[in-house]
XYZ file of C-alpha atoms in Angstrom:
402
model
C -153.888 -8.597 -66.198
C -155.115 -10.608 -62.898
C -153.629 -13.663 -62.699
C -156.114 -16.505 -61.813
C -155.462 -20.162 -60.339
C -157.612 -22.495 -60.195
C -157.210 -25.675 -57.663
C -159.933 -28.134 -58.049
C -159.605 -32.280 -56.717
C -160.392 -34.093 -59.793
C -160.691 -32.429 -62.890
C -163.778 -34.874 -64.409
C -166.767 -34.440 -66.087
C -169.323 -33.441 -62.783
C -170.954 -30.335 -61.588
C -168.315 -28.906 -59.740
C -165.899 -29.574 -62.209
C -168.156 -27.942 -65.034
C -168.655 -25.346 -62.519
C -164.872 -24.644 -62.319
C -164.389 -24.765 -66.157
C -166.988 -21.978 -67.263
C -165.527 -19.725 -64.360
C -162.123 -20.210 -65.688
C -163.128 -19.380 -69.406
C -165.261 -16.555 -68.195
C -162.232 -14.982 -66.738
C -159.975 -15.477 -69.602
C -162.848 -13.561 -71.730
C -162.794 -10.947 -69.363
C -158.615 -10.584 -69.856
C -157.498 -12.397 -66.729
C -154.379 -15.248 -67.093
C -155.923 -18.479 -66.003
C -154.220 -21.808 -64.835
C -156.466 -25.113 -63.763
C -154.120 -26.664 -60.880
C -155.583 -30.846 -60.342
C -154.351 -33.897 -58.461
C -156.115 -35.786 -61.051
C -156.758 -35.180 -65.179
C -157.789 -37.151 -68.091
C -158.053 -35.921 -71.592
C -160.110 -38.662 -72.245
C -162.138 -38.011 -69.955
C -162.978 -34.239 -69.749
C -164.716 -31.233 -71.056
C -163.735 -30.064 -74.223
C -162.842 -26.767 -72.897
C -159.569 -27.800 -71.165
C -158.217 -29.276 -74.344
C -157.813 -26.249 -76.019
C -153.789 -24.512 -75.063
C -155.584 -21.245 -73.833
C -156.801 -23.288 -70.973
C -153.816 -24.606 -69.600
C -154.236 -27.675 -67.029
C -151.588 -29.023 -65.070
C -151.969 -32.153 -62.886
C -149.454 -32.886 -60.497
C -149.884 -35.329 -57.476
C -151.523 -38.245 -59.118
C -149.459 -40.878 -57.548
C -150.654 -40.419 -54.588
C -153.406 -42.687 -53.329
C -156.909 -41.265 -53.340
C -158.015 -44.053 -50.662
C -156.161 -46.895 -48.512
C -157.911 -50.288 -49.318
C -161.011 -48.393 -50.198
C -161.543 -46.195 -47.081
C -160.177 -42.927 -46.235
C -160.973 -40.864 -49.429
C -161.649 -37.460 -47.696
C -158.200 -37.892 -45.763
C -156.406 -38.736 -49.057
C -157.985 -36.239 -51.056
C -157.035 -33.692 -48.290
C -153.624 -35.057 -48.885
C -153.758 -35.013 -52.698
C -154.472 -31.312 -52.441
C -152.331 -30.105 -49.610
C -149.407 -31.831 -52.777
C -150.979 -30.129 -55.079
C -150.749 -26.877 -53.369
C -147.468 -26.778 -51.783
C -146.035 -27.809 -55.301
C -147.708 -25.076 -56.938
C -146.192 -22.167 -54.021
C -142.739 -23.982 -53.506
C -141.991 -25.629 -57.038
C -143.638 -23.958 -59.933
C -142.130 -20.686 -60.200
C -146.132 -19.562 -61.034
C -147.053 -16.189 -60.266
C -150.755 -15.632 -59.943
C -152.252 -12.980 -58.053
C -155.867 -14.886 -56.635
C -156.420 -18.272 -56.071
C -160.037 -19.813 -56.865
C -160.520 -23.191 -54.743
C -163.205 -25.472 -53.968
C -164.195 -28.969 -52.703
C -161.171 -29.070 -50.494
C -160.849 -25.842 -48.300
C -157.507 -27.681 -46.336
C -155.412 -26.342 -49.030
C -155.886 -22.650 -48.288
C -153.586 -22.336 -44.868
C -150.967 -23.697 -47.338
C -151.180 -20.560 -49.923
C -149.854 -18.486 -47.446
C -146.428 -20.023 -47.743
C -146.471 -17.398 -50.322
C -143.643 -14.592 -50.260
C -146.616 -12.471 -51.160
C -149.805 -13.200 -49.628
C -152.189 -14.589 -52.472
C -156.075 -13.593 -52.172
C -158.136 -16.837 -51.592
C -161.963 -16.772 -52.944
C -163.636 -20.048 -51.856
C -166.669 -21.441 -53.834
C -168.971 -23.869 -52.108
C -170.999 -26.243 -53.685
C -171.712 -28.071 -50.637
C -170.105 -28.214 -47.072
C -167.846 -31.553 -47.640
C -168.707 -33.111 -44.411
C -172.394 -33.239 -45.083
C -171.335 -35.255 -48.248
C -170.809 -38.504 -46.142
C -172.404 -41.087 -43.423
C -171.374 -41.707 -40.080
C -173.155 -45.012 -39.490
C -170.042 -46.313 -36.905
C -168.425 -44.564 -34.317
C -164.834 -44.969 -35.716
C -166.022 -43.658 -39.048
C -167.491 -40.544 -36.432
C -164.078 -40.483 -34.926
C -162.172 -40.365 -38.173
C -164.020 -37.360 -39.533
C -164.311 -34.864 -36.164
C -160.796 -33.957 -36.753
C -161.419 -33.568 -40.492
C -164.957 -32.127 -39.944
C -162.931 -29.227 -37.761
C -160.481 -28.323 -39.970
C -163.186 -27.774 -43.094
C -164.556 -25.120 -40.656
C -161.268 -24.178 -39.838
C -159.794 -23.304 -43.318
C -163.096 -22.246 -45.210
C -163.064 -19.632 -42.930
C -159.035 -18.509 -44.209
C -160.756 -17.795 -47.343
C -160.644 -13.679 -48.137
C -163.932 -14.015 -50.109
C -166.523 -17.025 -49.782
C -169.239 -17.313 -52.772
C -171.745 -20.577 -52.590
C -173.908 -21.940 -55.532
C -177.503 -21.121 -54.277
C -179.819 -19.455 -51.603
C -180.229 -23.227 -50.139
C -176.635 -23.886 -49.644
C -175.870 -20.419 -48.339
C -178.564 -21.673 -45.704
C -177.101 -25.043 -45.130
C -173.455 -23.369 -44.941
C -174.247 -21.333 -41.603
C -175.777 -24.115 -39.989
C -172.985 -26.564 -40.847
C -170.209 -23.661 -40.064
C -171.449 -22.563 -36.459
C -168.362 -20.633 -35.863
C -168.346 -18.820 -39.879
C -171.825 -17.700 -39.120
C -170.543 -13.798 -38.889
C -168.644 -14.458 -42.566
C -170.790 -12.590 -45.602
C -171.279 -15.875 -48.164
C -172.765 -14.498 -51.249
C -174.598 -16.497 -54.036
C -173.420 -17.148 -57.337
C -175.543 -19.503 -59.232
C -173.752 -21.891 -62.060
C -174.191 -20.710 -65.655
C -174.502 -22.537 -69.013
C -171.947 -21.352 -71.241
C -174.768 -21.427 -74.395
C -172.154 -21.048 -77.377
C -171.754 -24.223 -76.512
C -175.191 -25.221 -77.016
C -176.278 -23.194 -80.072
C -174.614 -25.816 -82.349
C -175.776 -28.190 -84.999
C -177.167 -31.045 -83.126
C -177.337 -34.676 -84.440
C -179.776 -37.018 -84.504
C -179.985 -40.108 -81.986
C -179.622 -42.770 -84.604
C -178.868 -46.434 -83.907
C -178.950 -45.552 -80.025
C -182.609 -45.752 -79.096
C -185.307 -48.762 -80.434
C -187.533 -47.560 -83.345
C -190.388 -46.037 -82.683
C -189.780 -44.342 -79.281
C -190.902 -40.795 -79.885
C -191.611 -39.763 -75.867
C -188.074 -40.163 -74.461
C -187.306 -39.463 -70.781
C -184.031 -38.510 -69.690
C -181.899 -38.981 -66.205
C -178.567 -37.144 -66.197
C -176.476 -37.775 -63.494
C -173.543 -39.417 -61.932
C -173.800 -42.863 -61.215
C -173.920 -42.369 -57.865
C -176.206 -43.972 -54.667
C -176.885 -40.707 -53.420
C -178.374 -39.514 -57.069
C -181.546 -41.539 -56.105
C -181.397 -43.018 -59.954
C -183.223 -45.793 -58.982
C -186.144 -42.966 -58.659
C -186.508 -43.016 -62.255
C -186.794 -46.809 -63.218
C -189.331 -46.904 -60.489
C -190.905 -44.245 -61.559
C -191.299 -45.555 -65.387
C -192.576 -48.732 -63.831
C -195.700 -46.737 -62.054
C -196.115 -45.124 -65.436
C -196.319 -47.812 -67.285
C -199.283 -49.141 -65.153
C -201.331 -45.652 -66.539
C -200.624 -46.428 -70.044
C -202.410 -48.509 -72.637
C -200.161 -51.116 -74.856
C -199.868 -48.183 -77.792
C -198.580 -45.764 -76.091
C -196.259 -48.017 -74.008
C -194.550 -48.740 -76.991
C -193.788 -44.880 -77.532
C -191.790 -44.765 -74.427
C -188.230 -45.022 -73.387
C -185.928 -44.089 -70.633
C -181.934 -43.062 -71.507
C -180.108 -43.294 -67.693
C -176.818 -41.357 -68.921
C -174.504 -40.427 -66.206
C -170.515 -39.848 -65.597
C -168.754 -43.484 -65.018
C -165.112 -43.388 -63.849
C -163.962 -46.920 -63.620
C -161.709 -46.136 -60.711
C -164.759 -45.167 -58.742
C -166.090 -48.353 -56.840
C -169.759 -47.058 -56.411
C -170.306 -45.982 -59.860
C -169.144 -49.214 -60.995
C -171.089 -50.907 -58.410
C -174.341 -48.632 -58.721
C -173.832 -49.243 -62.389
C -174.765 -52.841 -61.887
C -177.156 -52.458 -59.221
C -179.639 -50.110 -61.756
C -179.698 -52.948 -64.523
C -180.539 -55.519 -62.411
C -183.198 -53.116 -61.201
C -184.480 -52.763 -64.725
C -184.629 -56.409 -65.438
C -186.510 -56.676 -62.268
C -188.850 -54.086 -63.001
C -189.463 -55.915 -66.208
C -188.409 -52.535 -67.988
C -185.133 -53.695 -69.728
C -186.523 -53.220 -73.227
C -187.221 -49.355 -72.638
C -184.162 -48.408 -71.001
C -181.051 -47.347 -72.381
C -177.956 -46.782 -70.223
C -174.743 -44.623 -71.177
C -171.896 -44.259 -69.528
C -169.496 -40.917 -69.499
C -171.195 -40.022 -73.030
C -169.651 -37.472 -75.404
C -170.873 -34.018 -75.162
C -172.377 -34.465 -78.555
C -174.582 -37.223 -77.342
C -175.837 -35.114 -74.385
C -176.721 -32.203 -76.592
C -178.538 -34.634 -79.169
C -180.081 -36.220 -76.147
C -181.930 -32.943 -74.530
C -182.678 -31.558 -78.037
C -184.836 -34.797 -78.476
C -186.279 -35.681 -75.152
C -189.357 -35.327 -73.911
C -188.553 -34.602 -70.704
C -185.598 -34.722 -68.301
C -186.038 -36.739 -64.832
C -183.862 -34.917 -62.065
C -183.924 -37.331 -59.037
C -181.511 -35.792 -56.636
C -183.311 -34.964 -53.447
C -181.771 -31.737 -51.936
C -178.884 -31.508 -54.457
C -176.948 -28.090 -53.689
C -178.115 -26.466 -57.266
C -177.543 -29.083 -59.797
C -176.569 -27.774 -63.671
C -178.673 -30.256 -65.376
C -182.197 -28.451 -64.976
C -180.244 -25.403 -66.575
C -179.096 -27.270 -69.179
C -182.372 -29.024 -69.881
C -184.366 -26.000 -69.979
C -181.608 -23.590 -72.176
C -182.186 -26.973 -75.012
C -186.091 -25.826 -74.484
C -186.513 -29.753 -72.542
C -188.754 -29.399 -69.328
C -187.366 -30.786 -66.099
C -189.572 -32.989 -63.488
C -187.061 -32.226 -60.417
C -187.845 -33.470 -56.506
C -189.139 -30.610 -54.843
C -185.910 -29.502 -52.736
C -182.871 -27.861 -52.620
C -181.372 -26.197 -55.688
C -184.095 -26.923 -58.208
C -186.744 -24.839 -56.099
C -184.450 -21.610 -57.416
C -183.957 -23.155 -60.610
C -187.321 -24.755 -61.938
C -190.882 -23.176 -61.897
C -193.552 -25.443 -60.917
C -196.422 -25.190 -63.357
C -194.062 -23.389 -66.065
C -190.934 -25.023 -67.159
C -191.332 -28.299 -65.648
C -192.815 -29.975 -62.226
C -191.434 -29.665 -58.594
C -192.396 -33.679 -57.440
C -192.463 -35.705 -53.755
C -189.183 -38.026 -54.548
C -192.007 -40.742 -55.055
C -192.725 -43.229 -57.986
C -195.922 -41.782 -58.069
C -195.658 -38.377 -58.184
C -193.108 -38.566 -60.447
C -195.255 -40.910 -62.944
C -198.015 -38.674 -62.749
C -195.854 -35.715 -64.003
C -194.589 -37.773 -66.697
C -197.904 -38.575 -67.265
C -198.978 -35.376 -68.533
C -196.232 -35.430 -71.254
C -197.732 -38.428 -72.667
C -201.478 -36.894 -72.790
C -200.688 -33.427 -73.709
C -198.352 -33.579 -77.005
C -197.820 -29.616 -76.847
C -197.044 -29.869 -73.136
C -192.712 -30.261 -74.121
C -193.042 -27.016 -76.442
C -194.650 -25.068 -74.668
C -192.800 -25.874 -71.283
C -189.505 -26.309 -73.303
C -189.585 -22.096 -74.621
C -190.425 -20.967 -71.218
C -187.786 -22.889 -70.020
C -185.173 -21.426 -72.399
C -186.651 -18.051 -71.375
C -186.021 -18.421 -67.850
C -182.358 -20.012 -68.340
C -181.721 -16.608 -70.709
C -182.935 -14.325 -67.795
C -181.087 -16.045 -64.764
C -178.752 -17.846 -65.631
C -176.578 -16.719 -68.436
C -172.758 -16.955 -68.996
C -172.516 -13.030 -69.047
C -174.508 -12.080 -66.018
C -172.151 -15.346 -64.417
C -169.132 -13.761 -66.179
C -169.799 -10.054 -64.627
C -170.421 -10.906 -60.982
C -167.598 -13.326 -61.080
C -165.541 -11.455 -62.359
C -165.800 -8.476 -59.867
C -165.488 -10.499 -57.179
C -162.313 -10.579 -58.527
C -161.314 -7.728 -59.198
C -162.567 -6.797 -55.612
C -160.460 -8.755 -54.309
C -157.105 -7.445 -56.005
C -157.735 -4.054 -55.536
């Protein structure tokens, strides 16, 4: 039995972290021992998955700060890790024979503290320093050192997988020095079990009436672009006589943490936007909804609005399609591998109009979501399943051990 650990930041309800979750039950169906390692967990506030005792979770570290007076997160969550990690070789009296990491690449140097050096296999979703701004030259000062030692320890890793042909792109450009170092992709799977359930109805959460729902799915975020999509509804509604107005409605659902300033403050900033916008009365926003509500949510929408302009892959579209729901993404980055143009949804310029004019076509073409929605599921079946995820995954491992 290989023994697998897991060491992830913040063990929420994202894309990485739903990333890190179906590779840990993949590998537990293929007969590995699997631990999830975290600075930071919240059972309310978490995939179902890691509830159940065969998934063990352990959170250690959460004490310490994850910024100092709201600034130096990436330091602190360097910190948080390095904790994490040096707890887990020095303290634990854990065994485990490969180590899966991502995020936060500084904790690797630390796993060989090991009496026994541990293999290290590396997944990036998206090189961390390309995640931030450097508007100031002190905030350009503070990350060079950090900047170097991503490159640095990303390249300790014995194995380094990344989540799409874009980001393997983006990765040797970002890593200069890593350039000779084989990445190789393995897209995100959707774990459909837990899809093929009975799904309930949307009562009491949207207005009567509102048959062609729109849906946004994303972290509350600034660099989600959600304000795309209330922009974009207000163009559409321009198109659209009185009747058919009235048919409409946006849900904006996306992960809240209350500890995070900018989803709190983003939070705020999108309703004022829809009162602006005059488009309060056909928006609906939900905050860190149940994973019954987002299953009931693309198994009765019209169409799912993905705004993210050169997201890394993004698990939405996948999930959108599998529930046969057709995806308008922005033409970039991960969603160029995951959506086809024409066939299970619309590749869009991040621009209220293009955007409206996709949605558009929804609202004139009733059989537009079915037939869109079964290629969709079609394509997710083909490229993107848990066991094709499972079987790559999990000899990678093996490779590794042997």
């Amino acid at each position: 039995m290989v023994r697998v650990v897991f060491l992830h930041p913040d063990l929420g309800i994202g894309g990485a972290e739903r990333l890190v979750v179906d590779a840990a039950v993949a590998l537990r169906s293929r007969g590995c021992s699997v631990q999830i390692w975290t600075a930071h967990y919240d059972p309310q506030h978490c995939f179902s998955e890691t509830l159940s005792p065969d998934l063990p979770v352990v959170c250690v570290g959460d004490w310490l700060p994850t910024s100092v007076f709201g600034y130096f997160h990436a330091l602190c969550a360097y910190l948080r890790m390095i904790y994490v990690t040096l707890y887990l070789v020095l303290f634990s009296g854990e065994e485990f024979d490969v180590v899966f990491c991502d995020q936060v690449s500084a904790c690797i140097p630390f796993l060989r503290l090991t009496r026994r050096r541990k293999k290290v296999l590396f997944y990036c979703h998206f090189p961390d320093q390309l995640l931030t701004q450097r508007r100031s030259a002190l905030k350009r000062i503070y990350r060079g050192p950090i900047d170097w030692f991503e490159e640095l320890t990303t390249g300790m890793a014995d194995r380094i997988l990344v989540n799409s042909q874009f980001t393997a792109g983006v990765f040797k450009q970002t890593f200069p020095k890593l350039s000779e170092i084989q990445t190789n992709v393995l897209y995100p799977s959707l774990n459909s079990s837990a899809f093929d359930v009975e799904v309930e109805g949307l009562s009491g959460l949207l207005p009567e009436g509102r048959s062609l729902i729109f849906l946004s799915i994303n972290r509350y975020e600034r660099k989600k672009n959600l304000p795309l999509a209330l922009q974009a509804l207000a163009a559409l509604k321009e198109h659209l006589s009185v009747g058919e107005w009235e048919r409409v409605h946006l849900v904006m659902a996306g992960g809240y943490d209350e500890r995070v300033v900018e989803n709190v403050e983003h939070y705020e900033e999108l309703h004022l936007l829809a009162i602006s916008l005059g488009l309060d009365d056909h928006i609906t926003f939900l905050r860190s909804f149940s994973d019954k509500q987002k299953l009931s949510l693309l198994h009765s929408s019209t169409c799912v609005l993905y705004t993210p302009s050169n997201e890394h892959f993004g698990i939405v579209p996948i999930e959108a399609m599998y529930s046969r729901c057709p995806v308008i993404a922005v033409n970039s980055g991960g969603p160029l591998e995951s959506v086809a143009h024409d066939e299970t949804g619309f590749l869009c310029e991040p621009t209220p109009e293009c955007f409206s004019e996709a949605m558009r076509k929804f609202v004139t073409d009733p059989k537009l979501k079915q037939h869109m929605g079964q290629a969709g599921r079609e394509r997710v079946q083909q490229r993107f399943s848990l066991q094709a995820f499972t079987e790559e995954l999990y000899s990678h491992i093996t490779n590794l051990t042997q």
